[in-house]
Amino acid sequence: MRYMRNKRRKRKRLILFIVIIALIVGIAAFFMMKIAQSDTPTEYLEIAKEALDNEEYEKSRQFFKKVLEEDASHTEARVGLASAYMGLEHFDKAIGTLEEGLKIKPKEPQFYYFISLAYEGKNDLPQVMQTLEDGIEATDNEALTELADQLESNINIVPDRHYVQKGHNRNIVLEWKKSDGSTLPVEAEWTLENEDSGSLEEVSETVMTFHAEELGTIDISAKVGSITKNDELHIEEQVVEEMTFTPEDFGPLSIDQEIELSVTGVDADGEEMEINPEWISNDDKIMELSDKEGVEMTAKAIDEGVTSLTVTYQDLEKELDFIVEGENKFIKTEVQGEGTVSILPNKTSYPAGTEITLEAEPKAGYEFVRWEGDVTDTTNPLELTLDSSISVVAVFEPVKQATLNLSISGEGNIIRDTLESQFTQGESISLFAQPKSGWQFSHWEGSVSGSDARIQVVMDGDRNIQAVFVRVDASPSESGTTNDEGSNSSTGANEDGDSSGSSSNSGSSSGSGNQYESPANEPGKNTNPKPGKKEESKPVEKEKPKEETKPVEKPKPEEKPDVNEPDASEPDQEEAEPSTGSDNGGADEGGEETPKDSESGENVEEGLEE
């Protein structure tokens, strides 16, 4: 009996021991998990911030979302996620992210500020103003008030000039200087104080023209949202439109050399008029003036250097450039068109005999054409020996473009070696006509001719090219394209194809055929029109890739977050995450809205696969 009691005691003690051990392990695991969870968002946040600083917006977006999944009220992470979206130019997603934050923290000033920045990215001035006003009302934040005041000061009426000759016009815009320094004309409600003095006429949504009828000064106002701006226009009998100087050309001056200058004014009717302009030396240490007003002026070179004189009358401003030589030589550069000029070595002045290099760099859409001024050449970069001071002008011109428009008659595809539809003039492109089963290629029509299926086209101008396909058993009369439904032109703006030989698909063709229309254009519209007769011309089609059946993945059990960096190349997942501010609408920037099912669904499926 005693033996049995001892045995039961030992069993109870063993069970108690096991329970205690289990509790200890459970408690330890619980606290370890809490520690891990508390550390992980911090690590995610640091990775996200570093990626944002390095302009790795997709990577930072993913890690900021991870932080918000742990703590939706994390202000810094929410602002960071919105900033990443703005870096990707997904402004609607940024706004949605921040508006979700306002539901959690309705008095957070940062949310209002960054929402206003997102609307600025969308060039939506009324919404920028409204957001700041809402933020001031909700938070009474001084910084938001200062931002609203700064915004108002950056909105101004900008006429071509403030002086208008009677019987003539001036264009006027309301201009918004954005935080990045760029300017944008905006729509406004315009009002004239005295309509007897003149009239306003709308040229476009953002440009007005004022016609001057009576002499005097007229007040003009423009209102956008809660902001009203005012300005004045002066109507004169004569208003100077051009000033000419004598002498017209002058080379580098020597120290202590004087030059006599005179100016003549011409009004809006092309008649000479009396003027009394103001003269200003932009550097008195280099160039000294004998007076500040008048049509005649004496300028004296004081010291070596490069400077200019500014001449102003009735808010028309002209500049005269001067080079004063001493022991050192100078280079003055100007630009005509869009581009920049760099000088190597880059110095203020150079000893005589210095070898220099001038390099002209065009902006996007422009090309360097030539040098003008004291140097006439087309070489770029240009190497020179500087024996005297020079003034040079780099001339840039827009790159000449040629447009390729493709269309098809019959059943077939046009395979091309590039997706582009705009080309630099002189570029070459390869086209290959590929018939469908039961059809054969007949010939090319339009800007080219011939029956070779593969051709090389030189884009020395706009090209409209049609590939004509006929049935294998068709009579010669069936190969023509003169019937009303037999041709199908396209702009080629949305063509699909690649160098590996996939077929080209004109994106804006007319007529019948199995064409794919981007679902982003008209959400919900049936994108699969019924096919017409096979003889009708069809847009260039893209061959549909074979579909692969992918196994449905079983959902994985929830795991402890891992700080291993996700693949930043993965696209933005369209998850329903209102707490993190992710996509709340399919039509947001950066994502297309899924169209409704069409009759067969094939074209929609093909478009989504693309």
Coordinates of C-alpha atoms in Angstrom, one line a residue:
M1 CA 0.0 0.0 0.0
R2 CA 2.8 2.4 0.9
Y3 CA 4.5 1.5 -2.3
M4 CA 1.4 2.5 -4.3
R5 CA 1.1 5.8 -2.5
N6 CA 4.7 6.7 -3.2
K7 CA 4.2 5.8 -6.8
R8 CA 1.2 8.1 -7.1
R9 CA 3.1 11.0 -5.4
K10 CA 6.0 10.6 -7.8
R11 CA 3.6 10.6 -10.8
K12 CA 1.9 13.8 -9.5
R13 CA 5.3 15.5 -8.9
L14 CA 6.3 14.5 -12.5
I15 CA 3.1 15.9 -14.0
L16 CA 3.5 19.1 -11.9
F17 CA 7.1 19.4 -13.1
I18 CA 6.1 19.0 -16.7
V19 CA 3.3 21.6 -16.4
I20 CA 5.8 24.1 -14.8
I21 CA 8.3 23.5 -17.5
A22 CA 5.6 24.0 -20.2
L23 CA 4.5 27.3 -18.6
I24 CA 8.1 28.5 -18.4
V25 CA 8.7 27.7 -22.0
G26 CA 5.4 29.3 -23.1
I27 CA 6.1 32.5 -21.1
A28 CA 9.6 32.7 -22.5
A29 CA 8.4 32.1 -26.1
F30 CA 5.7 34.8 -25.6
F31 CA 8.2 37.4 -24.4
M32 CA 10.7 36.5 -27.1
M33 CA 8.0 36.9 -29.7
K34 CA 7.1 40.3 -28.3
I35 CA 10.7 41.4 -28.3
A36 CA 11.1 40.2 -31.9
Q37 CA 7.9 41.9 -33.0
S38 CA 9.0 45.2 -31.3
D39 CA 12.3 45.1 -33.0
T40 CA 11.2 44.2 -36.5
P41 CA 9.2 47.3 -37.4
T42 CA 12.2 49.4 -36.3
E43 CA 14.5 47.5 -38.6
Y44 CA 11.9 47.7 -41.5
L45 CA 11.6 51.5 -40.9
E46 CA 15.4 52.0 -41.1
I47 CA 15.6 50.0 -44.4
A48 CA 12.6 51.9 -45.8
K49 CA 14.1 55.3 -44.9
E50 CA 17.5 54.5 -46.4
A51 CA 15.8 53.2 -49.6
L52 CA 13.8 56.4 -49.8
D53 CA 16.9 58.6 -49.4
N54 CA 18.5 56.6 -52.2
E55 CA 15.4 57.1 -54.4
E56 CA 14.7 53.4 -54.4
Y57 CA 11.0 54.1 -54.2
E58 CA 9.7 50.6 -54.9
K59 CA 11.9 49.0 -52.2
S60 CA 11.0 51.7 -49.6
R61 CA 7.3 51.3 -50.4
Q62 CA 7.5 47.6 -49.5
F63 CA 9.2 48.1 -46.2
F64 CA 7.0 51.1 -45.1
K65 CA 4.0 48.9 -45.8
K66 CA 5.5 46.2 -43.5
V67 CA 5.8 48.8 -40.7
L68 CA 2.2 49.9 -41.2
E69 CA 1.0 46.3 -41.1
E70 CA 2.4 46.1 -37.6
D71 CA 1.3 49.6 -36.6
A72 CA -1.2 51.4 -38.8
S73 CA -0.9 54.5 -36.6
H74 CA 2.9 54.9 -37.3
T75 CA 3.0 58.5 -38.7
E76 CA 6.6 58.4 -40.0
A77 CA 6.0 55.2 -41.9
R78 CA 2.7 56.5 -43.4
V79 CA 4.4 59.7 -44.5
G80 CA 7.3 57.7 -45.9
L81 CA 5.0 55.4 -47.8
A82 CA 3.2 58.4 -49.3
S83 CA 6.6 59.9 -50.3
A84 CA 7.6 56.6 -52.0
Y85 CA 4.3 56.7 -53.9
M86 CA 5.0 60.3 -55.0
G87 CA 8.5 59.3 -56.1
L88 CA 6.8 56.7 -58.3
E89 CA 4.3 59.4 -59.4
H90 CA 1.5 57.4 -58.0
F91 CA -0.1 60.5 -56.5
D92 CA -3.6 59.1 -56.0
K93 CA -2.1 56.2 -53.9
A94 CA -0.2 58.7 -51.8
I95 CA -3.4 60.7 -51.2
G96 CA -5.3 57.5 -50.2
T97 CA -2.5 56.5 -47.9
L98 CA -2.5 59.8 -46.0
E99 CA -6.3 60.0 -45.9
E100 CA -6.4 56.6 -44.2
G101 CA -3.9 58.2 -41.7
L102 CA -6.3 61.0 -41.0
K103 CA -9.0 58.6 -40.0
I104 CA -6.6 57.4 -37.3
K105 CA -5.1 60.7 -36.5
P106 CA -7.4 63.5 -37.7
K107 CA -5.2 66.3 -36.3
E108 CA -1.8 65.2 -37.7
P109 CA -0.4 68.3 -39.6
Q110 CA 2.1 66.2 -41.6
F111 CA -0.7 64.3 -43.3
Y112 CA -2.3 67.5 -44.6
Y113 CA 1.0 68.9 -45.7
F114 CA 1.9 65.8 -47.7
I115 CA -1.6 65.5 -49.2
S116 CA -1.1 69.0 -50.5
L117 CA 2.2 68.0 -52.0
A118 CA 0.5 65.0 -53.8
Y119 CA -2.1 67.3 -55.2
E120 CA 0.7 69.6 -56.3
G121 CA 2.2 66.7 -58.2
K122 CA -1.2 66.3 -59.9
N123 CA -1.1 70.1 -60.8
D124 CA -4.4 70.5 -58.9
L125 CA -4.1 73.9 -57.4
P126 CA -7.7 74.1 -56.0
Q127 CA -7.2 70.9 -54.1
V128 CA -3.8 72.1 -52.7
M129 CA -5.5 75.1 -51.4
Q130 CA -8.5 73.2 -50.0
T131 CA -6.2 70.7 -48.2
L132 CA -4.2 73.4 -46.5
E133 CA -7.4 75.2 -45.4
D134 CA -8.8 71.9 -44.0
G135 CA -5.6 71.3 -42.2
I136 CA -5.5 74.7 -40.6
E137 CA -9.1 74.4 -39.5
A138 CA -8.5 70.9 -38.0
T139 CA -5.1 71.5 -36.4
D140 CA -4.7 75.3 -36.0
N141 CA -1.1 74.6 -37.0
E142 CA 1.2 77.6 -37.6
A143 CA 3.4 75.8 -40.2
L144 CA 0.3 75.0 -42.3
T145 CA -0.8 78.7 -42.1
E146 CA 2.7 79.8 -43.3
L147 CA 2.5 77.3 -46.2
A148 CA -0.9 78.7 -47.2
D149 CA 0.5 82.2 -47.1
Q150 CA 3.5 81.1 -49.2
L151 CA 1.2 79.4 -51.7
E152 CA -0.8 82.6 -52.1
S153 CA 2.3 84.7 -52.7
N154 CA 3.4 82.2 -55.4
I155 CA 0.2 82.8 -57.4
N156 CA 0.3 86.0 -59.6
I157 CA -1.2 87.6 -62.6
V158 CA 1.5 87.6 -65.3
P159 CA 0.8 89.7 -68.5
D160 CA 3.2 89.7 -71.4
R161 CA 3.8 93.3 -70.3
H162 CA 2.0 95.8 -68.1
Y163 CA 1.9 98.4 -70.9
V164 CA -0.6 98.1 -73.8
Q165 CA -0.8 100.4 -76.8
K166 CA -4.3 101.6 -77.6
G167 CA -6.0 99.3 -80.1
H168 CA -3.6 96.5 -79.4
N169 CA -3.6 93.3 -77.2
R170 CA -1.7 91.7 -74.4
N171 CA -2.0 88.1 -73.3
I172 CA -2.5 87.5 -69.6
V173 CA -2.2 84.3 -67.4
L174 CA -2.6 83.5 -63.7
E175 CA 0.7 81.7 -63.0
W176 CA 1.4 79.3 -60.1
K177 CA 5.1 78.9 -59.0
K178 CA 5.3 75.4 -57.6
S179 CA 7.5 74.3 -54.7
D180 CA 10.0 72.8 -57.2
G181 CA 10.5 76.2 -58.9
S182 CA 8.5 75.3 -62.0
T183 CA 5.6 77.5 -63.1
L184 CA 2.2 76.5 -64.3
P185 CA -0.7 78.6 -65.8
V186 CA -3.9 77.9 -64.0
E187 CA -7.6 78.4 -64.7
A188 CA -9.2 81.4 -63.0
E189 CA -12.3 83.7 -63.0
W190 CA -11.3 87.0 -64.5
T191 CA -12.8 90.4 -63.9
L192 CA -12.1 93.9 -65.3
E193 CA -12.8 97.0 -63.1
N194 CA -13.8 99.2 -66.0
E195 CA -15.0 97.4 -69.1
D196 CA -15.1 100.7 -71.0
S197 CA -11.3 100.8 -71.0
G198 CA -11.0 97.4 -72.7
S199 CA -12.2 93.8 -72.9
L200 CA -11.1 90.3 -72.0
E201 CA -11.3 87.3 -74.4
E202 CA -10.5 83.7 -73.6
V203 CA -7.7 82.3 -75.8
S204 CA -7.5 78.9 -73.9
E205 CA -8.5 77.5 -70.6
T206 CA -5.6 79.3 -68.9
V207 CA -4.8 82.2 -71.3
M208 CA -6.8 85.5 -71.6
T209 CA -6.1 88.3 -74.0
F210 CA -6.8 92.0 -73.1
H211 CA -7.8 94.4 -75.9
A212 CA -7.0 98.1 -75.0
E213 CA -9.7 100.6 -76.1
E214 CA -9.3 103.7 -73.9
L215 CA -6.3 105.5 -72.4
G216 CA -5.6 105.1 -68.7
T217 CA -4.9 102.5 -66.0
I218 CA -7.3 99.5 -65.5
D219 CA -7.5 97.1 -62.6
I220 CA -7.8 93.4 -63.4
S221 CA -8.4 90.5 -61.0
A222 CA -8.3 86.7 -61.2
K223 CA -9.8 84.4 -58.7
V224 CA -9.0 80.7 -58.1
G225 CA -10.6 79.0 -55.1
S226 CA -10.4 81.4 -52.1
I227 CA -7.5 83.4 -53.5
T228 CA -8.0 86.6 -55.5
K229 CA -5.1 88.3 -57.2
N230 CA -5.1 91.9 -58.6
D231 CA -2.9 93.7 -61.1
E232 CA -2.9 96.9 -63.3
L233 CA -2.5 97.4 -67.0
H234 CA -1.5 100.8 -68.4
I235 CA -3.0 101.9 -71.8
E236 CA -0.8 104.4 -73.6
E237 CA -1.0 106.1 -77.0
Q238 CA 2.4 104.6 -77.9
V239 CA 4.1 101.7 -76.2
V240 CA 7.7 100.7 -77.1
E241 CA 7.9 97.2 -78.5
E242 CA 11.5 97.3 -79.7
M243 CA 14.8 99.1 -78.8
T244 CA 17.7 99.2 -81.2
F245 CA 21.2 100.3 -80.2
T246 CA 24.1 102.1 -82.0
P247 CA 26.7 100.7 -82.4
E248 CA 25.0 97.3 -83.0
D249 CA 28.2 95.3 -82.6
F250 CA 31.3 96.0 -80.5
G251 CA 34.2 93.7 -79.7
P252 CA 36.1 93.4 -76.4
L253 CA 37.0 96.7 -74.8
S254 CA 40.3 97.6 -73.2
I255 CA 40.7 99.0 -69.7
D256 CA 39.9 102.8 -69.7
Q257 CA 38.3 102.6 -73.2
E258 CA 35.1 104.6 -73.6
I259 CA 32.2 103.8 -75.9
E260 CA 29.3 106.1 -77.0
L261 CA 25.9 104.3 -77.0
S262 CA 22.5 105.5 -78.2
V263 CA 19.0 103.8 -78.3
T264 CA 15.9 104.2 -80.5
G265 CA 12.4 103.0 -79.7
V266 CA 9.8 101.6 -82.0
D267 CA 6.1 101.3 -81.0
A268 CA 3.5 98.5 -81.7
D269 CA 2.6 100.1 -85.1
G270 CA 6.3 100.0 -86.2
E271 CA 6.7 103.8 -85.8
E272 CA 9.6 105.4 -84.2
M273 CA 8.8 107.0 -80.8
E274 CA 10.5 109.2 -78.2
I275 CA 11.7 107.3 -75.2
N276 CA 13.7 108.1 -72.0
P277 CA 15.1 104.7 -70.8
E278 CA 16.9 103.9 -67.6
W279 CA 20.4 102.5 -67.8
I280 CA 22.0 100.2 -65.2
S281 CA 25.5 98.8 -65.1
N282 CA 25.3 95.3 -63.6
D283 CA 28.9 95.6 -62.3
D284 CA 30.2 99.2 -61.6
K285 CA 33.7 97.8 -61.0
I286 CA 33.9 96.7 -64.6
M287 CA 31.8 99.2 -66.5
E288 CA 30.9 102.7 -65.5
L289 CA 28.1 104.9 -67.0
S290 CA 28.1 108.6 -67.5
D291 CA 24.4 108.9 -66.6
K292 CA 21.4 106.8 -65.6
E293 CA 18.7 108.0 -68.1
G294 CA 18.5 109.2 -71.7
V295 CA 18.8 108.0 -75.3
E296 CA 22.5 108.6 -75.3
M297 CA 25.1 107.2 -72.9
T298 CA 28.8 107.0 -72.4
A299 CA 30.2 103.7 -71.0
K300 CA 33.8 103.4 -69.7
A301 CA 35.7 100.2 -69.1
I302 CA 37.2 100.2 -65.6
D303 CA 38.6 96.7 -65.1
E304 CA 38.8 93.4 -66.9
G305 CA 35.9 91.0 -66.8
V306 CA 32.5 90.1 -68.3
T307 CA 29.5 92.3 -67.6
S308 CA 26.3 93.8 -69.1
L309 CA 24.2 96.9 -69.2
T310 CA 20.4 96.8 -68.7
V311 CA 18.2 99.3 -70.5
T312 CA 14.5 99.6 -69.5
Y313 CA 11.5 101.6 -70.7
Q314 CA 7.8 100.9 -70.1
D315 CA 8.9 97.5 -68.6
L316 CA 10.6 96.5 -71.9
E317 CA 14.1 95.3 -70.9
K318 CA 17.2 94.8 -73.1
E319 CA 20.7 93.8 -72.1
L320 CA 24.0 94.7 -73.7
D321 CA 26.9 92.4 -73.0
F322 CA 30.5 93.6 -72.7
I323 CA 33.9 92.0 -72.3
V324 CA 36.8 94.1 -71.0
E325 CA 40.2 92.7 -71.6
G326 CA 43.4 93.1 -69.6
E327 CA 46.1 90.6 -69.1
N328 CA 43.6 87.8 -69.0
K329 CA 41.1 86.6 -71.6
F330 CA 37.4 85.8 -71.1
I331 CA 34.7 83.6 -72.6
K332 CA 31.1 84.6 -72.7
T333 CA 28.6 81.8 -73.7
E334 CA 25.0 81.9 -74.7
V335 CA 22.4 79.3 -75.7
Q336 CA 19.9 79.4 -78.5
G337 CA 17.3 76.6 -78.0
E338 CA 17.4 74.1 -75.2
G339 CA 20.8 72.9 -73.9
T340 CA 23.9 73.9 -71.9
V341 CA 27.5 74.8 -72.6
S342 CA 30.4 73.7 -70.4
I343 CA 34.0 75.0 -70.6
L344 CA 37.1 73.0 -69.6
P345 CA 39.0 74.1 -67.7
N346 CA 36.2 76.0 -65.9
K347 CA 37.7 79.3 -64.8
T348 CA 36.6 82.9 -64.6
S349 CA 39.4 84.1 -66.8
Y350 CA 42.3 82.6 -68.8
P351 CA 45.9 83.7 -69.7
A352 CA 46.4 84.3 -73.4
G353 CA 47.3 81.1 -75.2
T354 CA 45.3 78.8 -72.9
E355 CA 43.8 75.7 -74.6
I356 CA 40.1 75.3 -73.8
T357 CA 37.3 72.9 -74.7
L358 CA 33.8 74.0 -75.4
E359 CA 31.1 71.3 -75.1
A360 CA 27.4 71.7 -76.0
E361 CA 24.9 69.4 -74.3
P362 CA 21.4 69.4 -75.7
K363 CA 18.4 68.7 -73.5
A364 CA 16.0 65.9 -74.3
G365 CA 14.3 66.4 -77.7
Y366 CA 17.0 68.8 -79.0
E367 CA 20.2 68.4 -80.9
F368 CA 23.3 70.6 -81.2
V369 CA 23.6 72.2 -84.6
R370 CA 26.4 74.8 -84.6
W371 CA 28.5 77.4 -82.8
E372 CA 27.9 81.1 -83.7
G373 CA 29.3 84.4 -82.6
D374 CA 33.1 84.8 -82.5
V375 CA 33.4 81.1 -83.4
T376 CA 31.6 79.5 -86.3
D377 CA 31.9 75.7 -86.3
T378 CA 29.9 72.5 -86.1
T379 CA 32.4 70.5 -84.1
N380 CA 31.3 69.3 -80.6
P381 CA 33.3 69.3 -78.4
L382 CA 35.3 72.1 -79.8
E383 CA 39.0 72.7 -78.9
L384 CA 40.3 76.3 -79.0
T385 CA 43.4 78.3 -78.2
L386 CA 42.3 81.4 -76.4
D387 CA 44.3 84.3 -77.8
S388 CA 41.6 86.9 -77.2
S389 CA 38.3 87.1 -75.3
I390 CA 35.4 85.6 -77.2
S391 CA 31.6 85.4 -77.2
V392 CA 30.0 82.2 -78.5
V393 CA 26.5 81.0 -79.0
A394 CA 25.6 77.3 -78.9
V395 CA 22.6 76.7 -81.2
F396 CA 20.2 73.8 -80.4
E397 CA 17.3 72.8 -82.5
P398 CA 14.4 70.3 -81.9
V399 CA 15.2 66.8 -83.2
K400 CA 13.2 66.2 -86.4
Q401 CA 10.8 63.3 -85.8
A402 CA 9.1 61.0 -88.3
T403 CA 5.9 59.0 -87.5
L404 CA 5.3 55.4 -88.6
N405 CA 1.6 54.4 -89.1
L406 CA 0.9 50.7 -89.9
S407 CA -2.3 49.0 -91.0
I408 CA -3.4 45.7 -92.5
S409 CA -5.8 44.5 -95.2
G410 CA -6.8 40.9 -94.9
E411 CA -5.5 38.4 -92.3
G412 CA -2.0 38.6 -91.0
N413 CA 0.5 40.5 -88.8
I414 CA 3.3 42.9 -89.3
I415 CA 6.4 42.0 -87.3
R416 CA 8.8 44.9 -86.5
D417 CA 12.1 45.3 -84.7
T418 CA 11.0 48.1 -82.3
L419 CA 7.9 49.2 -80.4
E420 CA 8.5 52.8 -81.3
S421 CA 6.2 54.8 -83.6
Q422 CA 8.3 58.0 -83.4
F423 CA 11.8 58.0 -85.0
T424 CA 14.6 60.4 -85.6
Q425 CA 14.6 61.3 -89.2
G426 CA 17.0 59.0 -91.2
E427 CA 16.5 56.1 -88.8
S428 CA 15.9 52.7 -90.3
I429 CA 13.3 50.0 -89.3
S430 CA 12.7 46.4 -90.4
L431 CA 9.2 45.2 -91.2
F432 CA 8.1 41.6 -92.0
A433 CA 4.6 40.7 -93.3
Q434 CA 3.4 37.4 -91.8
P435 CA 0.2 35.9 -93.2
K436 CA -2.2 33.8 -91.1
S437 CA -3.3 30.3 -92.0
G438 CA -5.2 30.3 -95.4
W439 CA -3.8 33.6 -96.4
Q440 CA -0.7 34.9 -98.2
F441 CA 1.1 38.2 -98.3
S442 CA 0.4 40.1 -101.6
H443 CA 2.2 43.5 -101.4
W444 CA 2.8 46.7 -99.6
E445 CA 0.9 49.9 -100.1
G446 CA 1.1 53.5 -99.0
S447 CA 4.6 55.0 -98.5
V448 CA 6.3 51.9 -99.8
S449 CA 5.5 49.4 -102.5
G450 CA 6.7 45.9 -103.5
S451 CA 5.9 42.3 -102.9
D452 CA 8.9 41.3 -100.7
A453 CA 7.6 40.2 -97.3
R454 CA 10.6 41.6 -95.4
I455 CA 11.6 45.2 -96.1
Q456 CA 13.8 47.9 -94.6
V457 CA 12.2 51.4 -94.3
V458 CA 14.2 54.6 -93.9
M459 CA 12.3 57.0 -91.8
D460 CA 13.2 60.2 -93.7
G461 CA 9.7 61.5 -93.2
D462 CA 6.3 60.3 -91.9
R463 CA 5.4 56.9 -93.3
N464 CA 1.9 55.3 -93.7
I465 CA 2.3 51.7 -94.7
Q466 CA -0.3 48.9 -95.3
A467 CA 0.4 45.2 -95.6
V468 CA -2.1 43.5 -98.0
F469 CA -2.9 39.8 -97.5
V470 CA -5.1 37.7 -99.8
R471 CA -6.7 34.3 -99.4
V472 CA -4.6 31.5 -100.8
D473 CA -7.4 30.7 -103.3
A474 CA -8.4 34.3 -104.0
S475 CA -8.7 35.7 -107.5
P476 CA -6.5 38.7 -108.4
S477 CA -9.5 41.0 -108.1
E478 CA -9.9 40.1 -104.4
S479 CA -6.4 41.5 -103.6
G480 CA -7.4 45.1 -104.1
T481 CA -8.1 47.5 -101.2
T482 CA -10.4 50.0 -102.8
N483 CA -13.6 48.8 -101.2
D484 CA -15.1 50.9 -98.4
E485 CA -14.3 48.4 -95.7
G486 CA -11.0 47.1 -97.0
S487 CA -8.5 49.4 -95.3
N488 CA -7.8 50.0 -91.7
S489 CA -5.4 52.7 -90.7
S490 CA -3.8 53.2 -87.3
T491 CA -1.6 55.6 -85.5
G492 CA 0.7 52.9 -84.2
A493 CA 0.8 54.7 -80.8
N494 CA 0.1 51.6 -78.8
E495 CA 1.7 48.9 -80.9
D496 CA 3.1 45.8 -79.3
G497 CA 6.0 43.8 -80.6
D498 CA 9.6 43.0 -79.9
S499 CA 12.9 42.2 -81.6
S500 CA 12.4 38.5 -81.1
G501 CA 9.7 38.5 -83.7
S502 CA 6.4 38.9 -81.9
S503 CA 3.7 40.5 -84.1
S504 CA 2.9 44.2 -84.1
N505 CA -0.4 45.4 -82.9
S506 CA -1.6 48.9 -83.9
G507 CA -3.3 50.4 -80.9
S508 CA -5.7 53.0 -82.4
S509 CA -7.0 51.4 -85.6
S510 CA -10.4 51.9 -87.0
G511 CA -12.7 49.3 -88.6
S512 CA -13.6 45.8 -87.5
G513 CA -11.4 43.1 -86.3
N514 CA -10.1 41.4 -83.1
Q515 CA -8.6 44.5 -81.7
Y516 CA -7.6 45.1 -78.0
E517 CA -8.6 48.4 -76.5
S518 CA -6.8 49.5 -73.3
P519 CA -9.1 49.0 -70.4
A520 CA -7.7 52.2 -68.8
N521 CA -9.4 54.3 -71.5
E522 CA -13.0 53.4 -70.8
P523 CA -13.4 51.3 -67.7
G524 CA -16.3 48.8 -67.9
K525 CA -16.6 49.0 -71.7
N526 CA -16.8 45.8 -73.7
T527 CA -13.3 45.5 -75.1
N528 CA -14.0 42.6 -77.4
P529 CA -16.0 43.8 -80.4
K530 CA -17.4 41.1 -82.6
P531 CA -15.2 40.2 -85.6
G532 CA -16.4 41.2 -89.0
K533 CA -15.9 39.6 -92.3
K534 CA -12.4 38.2 -92.9
E535 CA -12.0 40.3 -96.0
E536 CA -12.3 43.5 -93.9
S537 CA -9.0 45.1 -93.0
K538 CA -7.9 44.6 -89.4
P539 CA -5.4 46.3 -87.1
V540 CA -2.0 44.7 -86.8
E541 CA -2.6 42.0 -84.2
K542 CA -0.2 40.8 -81.6
E543 CA 0.0 37.0 -81.4
K544 CA -1.5 35.8 -78.2
P545 CA 1.1 34.0 -76.1
K546 CA 0.3 30.5 -74.9
E547 CA -1.4 30.4 -71.6
E548 CA 0.2 28.5 -68.8
T549 CA -1.9 26.8 -66.1
K550 CA -0.5 27.7 -62.8
P551 CA -1.2 25.6 -59.7
V552 CA -3.2 27.3 -57.0
E553 CA -0.9 27.9 -54.1
K554 CA -2.2 26.9 -50.7
P555 CA -2.1 29.8 -48.2
K556 CA 0.9 29.6 -46.0
P557 CA 0.6 29.8 -42.2
E558 CA 1.4 33.1 -40.7
E559 CA 5.0 33.4 -39.9
K560 CA 7.1 35.8 -37.8
P561 CA 8.2 38.7 -39.9
D562 CA 11.6 38.3 -41.4
V563 CA 13.8 41.3 -42.1
N564 CA 15.2 39.8 -45.2
E565 CA 14.7 42.3 -48.0
P566 CA 11.9 41.4 -50.5
D567 CA 12.6 41.6 -54.1
A568 CA 12.2 45.3 -54.9
S569 CA 11.6 44.4 -58.6
E570 CA 8.2 42.9 -57.8
P571 CA 5.2 45.1 -58.9
D572 CA 3.0 46.9 -56.5
Q573 CA 0.5 44.3 -55.2
E574 CA -3.1 45.5 -55.5
E575 CA -4.0 44.4 -52.0
A576 CA -7.1 45.6 -50.1
E577 CA -5.2 47.2 -47.2
P578 CA -7.1 50.3 -46.2
S579 CA -5.0 50.6 -43.0
T580 CA -1.8 51.0 -45.1
G581 CA -3.4 53.2 -47.7
S582 CA -2.7 50.8 -50.6
D583 CA -4.8 50.8 -53.7
N584 CA -8.4 51.8 -53.0
G585 CA -9.3 52.3 -56.7
G586 CA -8.2 50.5 -59.8
A587 CA -8.0 53.7 -61.8
D588 CA -5.3 55.2 -59.6
E589 CA -2.2 56.4 -61.3
G590 CA 0.3 53.6 -61.8
G591 CA -2.4 50.9 -62.1
E592 CA -5.1 50.0 -64.7
E593 CA -8.7 49.3 -63.8
T594 CA -9.7 45.7 -64.6
P595 CA -12.4 45.9 -67.3
K596 CA -15.6 44.0 -67.2
D597 CA -15.8 40.7 -68.9
S598 CA -16.4 40.9 -72.6
E599 CA -18.3 38.4 -74.7
S600 CA -15.4 35.9 -75.0
G601 CA -13.0 37.4 -72.5
E602 CA -10.1 36.6 -74.8
N603 CA -9.0 40.1 -75.7
V604 CA -9.3 41.3 -72.1
E605 CA -7.2 38.4 -70.9
E606 CA -4.6 39.1 -73.6
G607 CA -4.4 42.7 -72.6
L608 CA -4.0 41.9 -68.9
E609 CA -1.3 39.3 -69.7
E610 CA 0.5 42.1 -71.6

